[in-house]
Amino acid sequence: EGEASATSAAAAATPILPANEKLQDLYEELKHERIYYEGEVVKEGFNVRSWKNRWMLASESMIAYGEKGQRPRQIFRLNNATIEPRKLVKGVKYACLQLVLPDYSRTFRFYSEAKDSPSANEEWFAVLWNRTAASRYRHQCRVLLQIPNTAILSHLDAPITALPVKLALNGNPLSFQLVDIVRDILRGVPIKTGTTAAAADDDDGDGDGDNKDSRPERGVKYIQCARAVSSFECKNSGLSSSKAATFLKAALQNVADSINEIDLSDNPIEDVPATQKMIKTALDTVLAHAKACKNISKLTMAGCKLGPAIIRIFGQFVSKWHSIARPIRKYTMGGGYPLTHLDFSNNPLKNAGAQALKEAFHLKSGAKVTELALAGCKIGDEGIEAIANILRDVPTVHILQLRENVCGDKGIYALCRAAVEHPSLTSLDVSGNDNVKRGGATALAHLAQRNKKFKKFAFLNEELDETGLDMLRLLSIAASNRSERSQSVPLQPQPSKTTVSKSDVVKKIAEAALRRKTHA
């Protein structure tokens, strides 16, 4: 009896493998899960390789098939499953989807026979990739006793067709598995096109296209398999250069064209040859394939230890992109061009970095930058002079932030000369530059008085909004008028040339009383 109780306790402690779970238990669990997608498909049998119509549904962590309106014939968990797109099998009319279930040692092949079959297959692929990615990540976290990233799971669990939301992964280190998931969320999941060639390469009919003389692929198509992202933040997450390049490339190739902002601040990317090569390769790939997301307006990489070489790569990329891109929104800052707000603050750019930006944003580059933030970059007088040349060559700049640098009066003079008649500049921040002396401060004060387009101006640790600038201009006008009057008005008061008699005053009072009476 003791041995029997010990055996039963050991059996209870041993987890049940997915292949040994009872169908009834799985069915009871399935009834409490949300159904993400369902429909009629043509499925290949596991034992007998024949194709039959089945009703299939995908839930949060399971996939089931059977007859419509009846209890499912089979239910499988998606813990370690993977989905492979558009595998062709010999003798089948449509491209198939292949769901690999390693926990059950089975391969699940099916296709949709709807009129718009490619679209239906892509919908099935998107849902199954979403559910297999979420289930696989949850399962691995349970096995490794790790806390899952709630931001990624909540994003995957949301409906694919839901409105775009912000995806923030700040302060958490990301494993390479999570990097792959985030990459596919941002960019979309690639599937190979040219299915006819793939079918011809598959002589054995197993759908894997493993012939040695396989032909080259015709191309790659990206499918949105998760909720669209409106802005992406991954700050202070310890991203390496390879991970940062992966996120940049994926976000710029966003298939949903929904991302407006990318923020990779406070990651130790550093400016080394390996990093330069990775980022340049990623950006060149985006330009070469013309798959850049047109809605991205702002790129923030503050505090990433970037140097002049990487800044030159970014500047050349933005200039080339603006020269080949067409505006998508009229009557907006920058004319609706993508990637017009650049923030490289708190990077050790120094004068060489400012000079690199000047070379990238030259007069014939076609750059349409509207906001440029270079705060805390240790830029001196030579660098500020280079930025002044950028103002002359790029007339679309609206906002320029140069606070907490190391420039002096020489750089401020050059900046004021370029900004005084700039057609678009409305906000300038040069506060925190402790090397600016009396001459530079006077030049900045005159700039605030003369440039009528300014709405915000910060200098000498003082910030003036639009109201403050108006008051400064009024004080300047009043001071000039007072000086003119002091020169032209004589010391002794002069009698007035126009005199009014007492009878005229009485007459006007009587007329006013008559008008009041008539009105009453």
PDB file of N, CA, C and O in Angstrom, residues 36 83 85 121-134 155-161 181 183-191 221-228 254-256:
ATOM      1  N   TYR A  36      -8.837  33.188 -31.897  1.00  0.00           N
ATOM      2  CA  TYR A  36      -8.258  34.255 -32.703  1.00  0.00           C
ATOM      3  C   TYR A  36      -8.661  34.153 -34.171  1.00  0.00           C
ATOM      4  O   TYR A  36      -8.772  35.175 -34.847  1.00  0.00           O
ATOM      5  N   ILE A  83       5.661  27.748 -37.696  1.00  0.00           N
ATOM      6  CA  ILE A  83       4.858  27.807 -38.912  1.00  0.00           C
ATOM      7  C   ILE A  83       5.770  28.165 -40.073  1.00  0.00           C
ATOM      8  O   ILE A  83       6.606  29.069 -39.962  1.00  0.00           O
ATOM      9  N   PRO A  85       5.739  29.150 -44.208  1.00  0.00           N
ATOM     10  CA  PRO A  85       4.782  29.637 -45.193  1.00  0.00           C
ATOM     11  C   PRO A  85       4.937  29.019 -46.571  1.00  0.00           C
ATOM     12  O   PRO A  85       6.031  28.680 -46.998  1.00  0.00           O
ATOM     13  N   ASN A 121      -4.592  32.319 -47.038  1.00  0.00           N
ATOM     14  CA  ASN A 121      -3.414  31.634 -46.507  1.00  0.00           C
ATOM     15  C   ASN A 121      -2.539  32.591 -45.705  1.00  0.00           C
ATOM     16  O   ASN A 121      -1.971  32.206 -44.673  1.00  0.00           O
ATOM     17  N   GLU A 122      -2.402  33.827 -46.174  1.00  0.00           N
ATOM     18  CA  GLU A 122      -1.594  34.792 -45.443  1.00  0.00           C
ATOM     19  C   GLU A 122      -2.223  35.142 -44.099  1.00  0.00           C
ATOM     20  O   GLU A 122      -1.511  35.348 -43.109  1.00  0.00           O
ATOM     21  N   GLU A 123      -3.556  35.203 -44.033  1.00  0.00           N
ATOM     22  CA  GLU A 123      -4.214  35.465 -42.756  1.00  0.00           C
ATOM     23  C   GLU A 123      -3.976  34.315 -41.782  1.00  0.00           C
ATOM     24  O   GLU A 123      -3.705  34.531 -40.599  1.00  0.00           O
ATOM     25  N   TRP A 124      -4.094  33.102 -42.284  1.00  0.00           N
ATOM     26  CA  TRP A 124      -3.811  31.953 -41.424  1.00  0.00           C
ATOM     27  C   TRP A 124      -2.354  31.973 -40.947  1.00  0.00           C
ATOM     28  O   TRP A 124      -2.062  31.712 -39.780  1.00  0.00           O
ATOM     29  N   PHE A 125      -1.441  32.281 -41.857  1.00  0.00           N
ATOM     30  CA  PHE A 125      -0.030  32.323 -41.482  1.00  0.00           C
ATOM     31  C   PHE A 125       0.224  33.388 -40.421  1.00  0.00           C
ATOM     32  O   PHE A 125       0.957  33.158 -39.452  1.00  0.00           O
ATOM     33  N   ALA A 126      -0.371  34.584 -40.586  1.00  0.00           N
ATOM     34  CA  ALA A 126      -0.156  35.667 -39.630  1.00  0.00           C
ATOM     35  C   ALA A 126      -0.647  35.280 -38.239  1.00  0.00           C
ATOM     36  O   ALA A 126       0.047  35.476 -37.232  1.00  0.00           O
ATOM     37  N   VAL A 127      -1.847  34.698 -38.163  1.00  0.00           N
ATOM     38  CA  VAL A 127      -2.401  34.320 -36.858  1.00  0.00           C
ATOM     39  C   VAL A 127      -1.576  33.211 -36.218  1.00  0.00           C
ATOM     40  O   VAL A 127      -1.252  33.261 -35.021  1.00  0.00           O
ATOM     41  N   LEU A 128      -1.197  32.201 -36.997  1.00  0.00           N
ATOM     42  CA  LEU A 128      -0.446  31.079 -36.420  1.00  0.00           C
ATOM     43  C   LEU A 128       0.969  31.495 -36.035  1.00  0.00           C
ATOM     44  O   LEU A 128       1.506  31.015 -35.033  1.00  0.00           O
ATOM     45  N   TRP A 129       1.599  32.385 -36.807  1.00  0.00           N
ATOM     46  CA  TRP A 129       2.909  32.879 -36.362  1.00  0.00           C
ATOM     47  C   TRP A 129       2.761  33.622 -35.046  1.00  0.00           C
ATOM     48  O   TRP A 129       3.580  33.460 -34.135  1.00  0.00           O
ATOM     49  N   ASN A 130       1.738  34.457 -34.930  1.00  0.00           N
ATOM     50  CA  ASN A 130       1.503  35.215 -33.711  1.00  0.00           C
ATOM     51  C   ASN A 130       1.321  34.302 -32.512  1.00  0.00           C
ATOM     52  O   ASN A 130       1.951  34.470 -31.470  1.00  0.00           O
ATOM     53  N   ARG A 131       0.471  33.286 -32.653  1.00  0.00           N
ATOM     54  CA  ARG A 131       0.186  32.407 -31.525  1.00  0.00           C
ATOM     55  C   ARG A 131       1.359  31.483 -31.207  1.00  0.00           C
ATOM     56  O   ARG A 131       1.624  31.182 -30.046  1.00  0.00           O
ATOM     57  N   THR A 132       2.055  30.984 -32.227  1.00  0.00           N
ATOM     58  CA  THR A 132       3.206  30.116 -31.945  1.00  0.00           C
ATOM     59  C   THR A 132       4.334  30.906 -31.285  1.00  0.00           C
ATOM     60  O   THR A 132       4.999  30.400 -30.374  1.00  0.00           O
ATOM     61  N   ALA A 133       4.549  32.156 -31.698  1.00  0.00           N
ATOM     62  CA  ALA A 133       5.592  32.974 -31.074  1.00  0.00           C
ATOM     63  C   ALA A 133       5.272  33.241 -29.609  1.00  0.00           C
ATOM     64  O   ALA A 133       6.134  33.108 -28.728  1.00  0.00           O
ATOM     65  N   ALA A 134       4.015  33.616 -29.314  1.00  0.00           N
ATOM     66  CA  ALA A 134       3.630  33.887 -27.925  1.00  0.00           C
ATOM     67  C   ALA A 134       3.687  32.611 -27.073  1.00  0.00           C
ATOM     68  O   ALA A 134       4.199  32.636 -25.949  1.00  0.00           O
ATOM     69  N   HIS A 155       1.433  42.812 -26.467  1.00  0.00           N
ATOM     70  CA  HIS A 155       1.366  43.219 -27.873  1.00  0.00           C
ATOM     71  C   HIS A 155       1.001  42.035 -28.765  1.00  0.00           C
ATOM     72  O   HIS A 155       0.216  42.173 -29.710  1.00  0.00           O
ATOM     73  N   LEU A 156       1.554  40.857 -28.478  1.00  0.00           N
ATOM     74  CA  LEU A 156       1.233  39.684 -29.283  1.00  0.00           C
ATOM     75  C   LEU A 156      -0.197  39.210 -29.046  1.00  0.00           C
ATOM     76  O   LEU A 156      -0.853  38.711 -29.969  1.00  0.00           O
ATOM     77  N   ASP A 157      -0.681  39.331 -27.819  1.00  0.00           N
ATOM     78  CA  ASP A 157      -2.026  38.838 -27.498  1.00  0.00           C
ATOM     79  C   ASP A 157      -3.128  39.733 -28.043  1.00  0.00           C
ATOM     80  O   ASP A 157      -4.284  39.320 -28.094  1.00  0.00           O
ATOM     81  N   ALA A 158      -2.800  40.951 -28.422  1.00  0.00           N
ATOM     82  CA  ALA A 158      -3.828  41.845 -28.976  1.00  0.00           C
ATOM     83  C   ALA A 158      -4.181  41.413 -30.403  1.00  0.00           C
ATOM     84  O   ALA A 158      -3.368  40.782 -31.094  1.00  0.00           O
ATOM     85  N   PRO A 159      -5.396  41.703 -30.869  1.00  0.00           N
ATOM     86  CA  PRO A 159      -5.762  41.361 -32.250  1.00  0.00           C
ATOM     87  C   PRO A 159      -4.840  42.049 -33.256  1.00  0.00           C
ATOM     88  O   PRO A 159      -4.413  43.191 -33.058  1.00  0.00           O
ATOM     89  N   ILE A 160      -4.542  41.362 -34.337  1.00  0.00           N
ATOM     90  CA  ILE A 160      -3.632  41.897 -35.345  1.00  0.00           C
ATOM     91  C   ILE A 160      -4.204  43.155 -35.983  1.00  0.00           C
ATOM     92  O   ILE A 160      -3.470  44.080 -36.336  1.00  0.00           O
ATOM     93  N   THR A 161      -5.517  43.207 -36.127  1.00  0.00           N
ATOM     94  CA  THR A 161      -6.155  44.332 -36.796  1.00  0.00           C
ATOM     95  C   THR A 161      -6.444  45.511 -35.868  1.00  0.00           C
ATOM     96  O   THR A 161      -7.077  46.486 -36.296  1.00  0.00           O
ATOM     97  N   ILE A 181      11.808  38.213 -32.165  1.00  0.00           N
ATOM     98  CA  ILE A 181      10.361  38.464 -32.106  1.00  0.00           C
ATOM     99  C   ILE A 181      10.054  39.932 -32.351  1.00  0.00           C
ATOM    100  O   ILE A 181       9.151  40.278 -33.130  1.00  0.00           O
ATOM    101  N   ARG A 183      11.906  42.102 -33.900  1.00  0.00           N
ATOM    102  CA  ARG A 183      12.214  42.404 -35.301  1.00  0.00           C
ATOM    103  C   ARG A 183      11.041  42.063 -36.219  1.00  0.00           C
ATOM    104  O   ARG A 183      10.656  42.854 -37.093  1.00  0.00           O
ATOM    105  N   ASP A 184      10.450  40.880 -36.007  1.00  0.00           N
ATOM    106  CA  ASP A 184       9.330  40.477 -36.851  1.00  0.00           C
ATOM    107  C   ASP A 184       8.075  41.284 -36.552  1.00  0.00           C
ATOM    108  O   ASP A 184       7.238  41.491 -37.435  1.00  0.00           O
ATOM    109  N   ILE A 185       7.916  41.758 -35.291  1.00  0.00           N
ATOM    110  CA  ILE A 185       6.785  42.633 -34.978  1.00  0.00           C
ATOM    111  C   ILE A 185       6.923  43.966 -35.710  1.00  0.00           C
ATOM    112  O   ILE A 185       5.969  44.489 -36.280  1.00  0.00           O
ATOM    113  N   LEU A 186       8.139  44.521 -35.728  1.00  0.00           N
ATOM    114  CA  LEU A 186       8.356  45.817 -36.355  1.00  0.00           C
ATOM    115  C   LEU A 186       8.310  45.736 -37.875  1.00  0.00           C
ATOM    116  O   LEU A 186       7.645  46.538 -38.533  1.00  0.00           O
ATOM    117  N   ARG A 187       9.016  44.785 -38.421  1.00  0.00           N
ATOM    118  CA  ARG A 187       9.168  44.725 -39.872  1.00  0.00           C
ATOM    119  C   ARG A 187       8.084  43.924 -40.558  1.00  0.00           C
ATOM    120  O   ARG A 187       7.601  44.279 -41.635  1.00  0.00           O
ATOM    121  N   GLY A 188       7.665  42.836 -39.933  1.00  0.00           N
ATOM    122  CA  GLY A 188       6.817  41.857 -40.584  1.00  0.00           C
ATOM    123  C   GLY A 188       7.609  40.586 -40.801  1.00  0.00           C
ATOM    124  O   GLY A 188       8.850  40.588 -40.811  1.00  0.00           O
ATOM    125  N   VAL A 189       6.923  39.484 -41.013  1.00  0.00           N
ATOM    126  CA  VAL A 189       7.571  38.187 -41.182  1.00  0.00           C
ATOM    127  C   VAL A 189       7.772  37.939 -42.674  1.00  0.00           C
ATOM    128  O   VAL A 189       6.828  38.042 -43.461  1.00  0.00           O
ATOM    129  N   PRO A 190       8.992  37.599 -43.107  1.00  0.00           N
ATOM    130  CA  PRO A 190       9.233  37.395 -44.541  1.00  0.00           C
ATOM    131  C   PRO A 190       8.739  36.025 -45.003  1.00  0.00           C
ATOM    132  O   PRO A 190       8.896  35.018 -44.308  1.00  0.00           O
ATOM    133  N   ILE A 191       8.139  35.993 -46.164  1.00  0.00           N
ATOM    134  CA  ILE A 191       7.800  34.737 -46.824  1.00  0.00           C
ATOM    135  C   ILE A 191       8.350  34.794 -48.240  1.00  0.00           C
ATOM    136  O   ILE A 191       8.438  35.857 -48.856  1.00  0.00           O
ATOM    137  N   LYS A 221       8.399  38.592 -49.571  1.00  0.00           N
ATOM    138  CA  LYS A 221       7.271  39.432 -49.208  1.00  0.00           C
ATOM    139  C   LYS A 221       7.124  39.414 -47.694  1.00  0.00           C
ATOM    140  O   LYS A 221       7.294  38.370 -47.057  1.00  0.00           O
ATOM    141  N   TYR A 222       6.789  40.575 -47.107  1.00  0.00           N
ATOM    142  CA  TYR A 222       6.638  40.687 -45.659  1.00  0.00           C
ATOM    143  C   TYR A 222       5.159  40.758 -45.299  1.00  0.00           C
ATOM    144  O   TYR A 222       4.385  41.469 -45.950  1.00  0.00           O
ATOM    145  N   ILE A 223       4.786  40.015 -44.261  1.00  0.00           N
ATOM    146  CA  ILE A 223       3.401  39.951 -43.800  1.00  0.00           C
ATOM    147  C   ILE A 223       3.335  40.452 -42.368  1.00  0.00           C
ATOM    148  O   ILE A 223       4.148  40.055 -41.514  1.00  0.00           O
ATOM    149  N   GLN A 224       2.376  41.317 -42.091  1.00  0.00           N
ATOM    150  CA  GLN A 224       2.171  41.810 -40.729  1.00  0.00           C
ATOM    151  C   GLN A 224       1.519  40.715 -39.901  1.00  0.00           C
ATOM    152  O   GLN A 224       0.394  40.300 -40.162  1.00  0.00           O
ATOM    153  N   CYS A 225       2.221  40.263 -38.871  1.00  0.00           N
ATOM    154  CA  CYS A 225       1.756  39.140 -38.049  1.00  0.00           C
ATOM    155  C   CYS A 225       1.496  39.536 -36.604  1.00  0.00           C
ATOM    156  O   CYS A 225       1.322  38.648 -35.752  1.00  0.00           O
ATOM    157  N   ALA A 226       1.497  40.804 -36.300  1.00  0.00           N
ATOM    158  CA  ALA A 226       1.210  41.282 -34.941  1.00  0.00           C
ATOM    159  C   ALA A 226       0.582  42.659 -35.047  1.00  0.00           C
ATOM    160  O   ALA A 226       0.534  43.267 -36.117  1.00  0.00           O
ATOM    161  N   ARG A 227       0.093  43.131 -33.918  1.00  0.00           N
ATOM    162  CA  ARG A 227      -0.510  44.461 -33.886  1.00  0.00           C
ATOM    163  C   ARG A 227       0.483  45.513 -34.350  1.00  0.00           C
ATOM    164  O   ARG A 227       1.672  45.472 -34.003  1.00  0.00           O
ATOM    165  N   ALA A 228       0.028  46.471 -35.146  1.00  0.00           N
ATOM    166  CA  ALA A 228       0.906  47.506 -35.686  1.00  0.00           C
ATOM    167  C   ALA A 228       1.449  48.391 -34.565  1.00  0.00           C
ATOM    168  O   ALA A 228       0.807  48.588 -33.529  1.00  0.00           O
ATOM    169  N   ASN A 254       9.185  48.798 -41.944  1.00  0.00           N
ATOM    170  CA  ASN A 254       7.893  48.444 -41.371  1.00  0.00           C
ATOM    171  C   ASN A 254       6.835  48.248 -42.454  1.00  0.00           C
ATOM    172  O   ASN A 254       6.514  49.163 -43.209  1.00  0.00           O
ATOM    173  N   VAL A 255       6.286  47.023 -42.525  1.00  0.00           N
ATOM    174  CA  VAL A 255       5.356  46.692 -43.607  1.00  0.00           C
ATOM    175  C   VAL A 255       4.024  47.412 -43.431  1.00  0.00           C
ATOM    176  O   VAL A 255       3.352  47.741 -44.413  1.00  0.00           O
ATOM    177  N   ALA A 256       3.633  47.692 -42.192  1.00  0.00           N
ATOM    178  CA  ALA A 256       2.368  48.384 -41.950  1.00  0.00           C
ATOM    179  C   ALA A 256       2.469  49.887 -42.173  1.00  0.00           C
ATOM    180  O   ALA A 256       1.450  50.568 -42.217  1.00  0.00           O
TER     181      ALA A 256
END
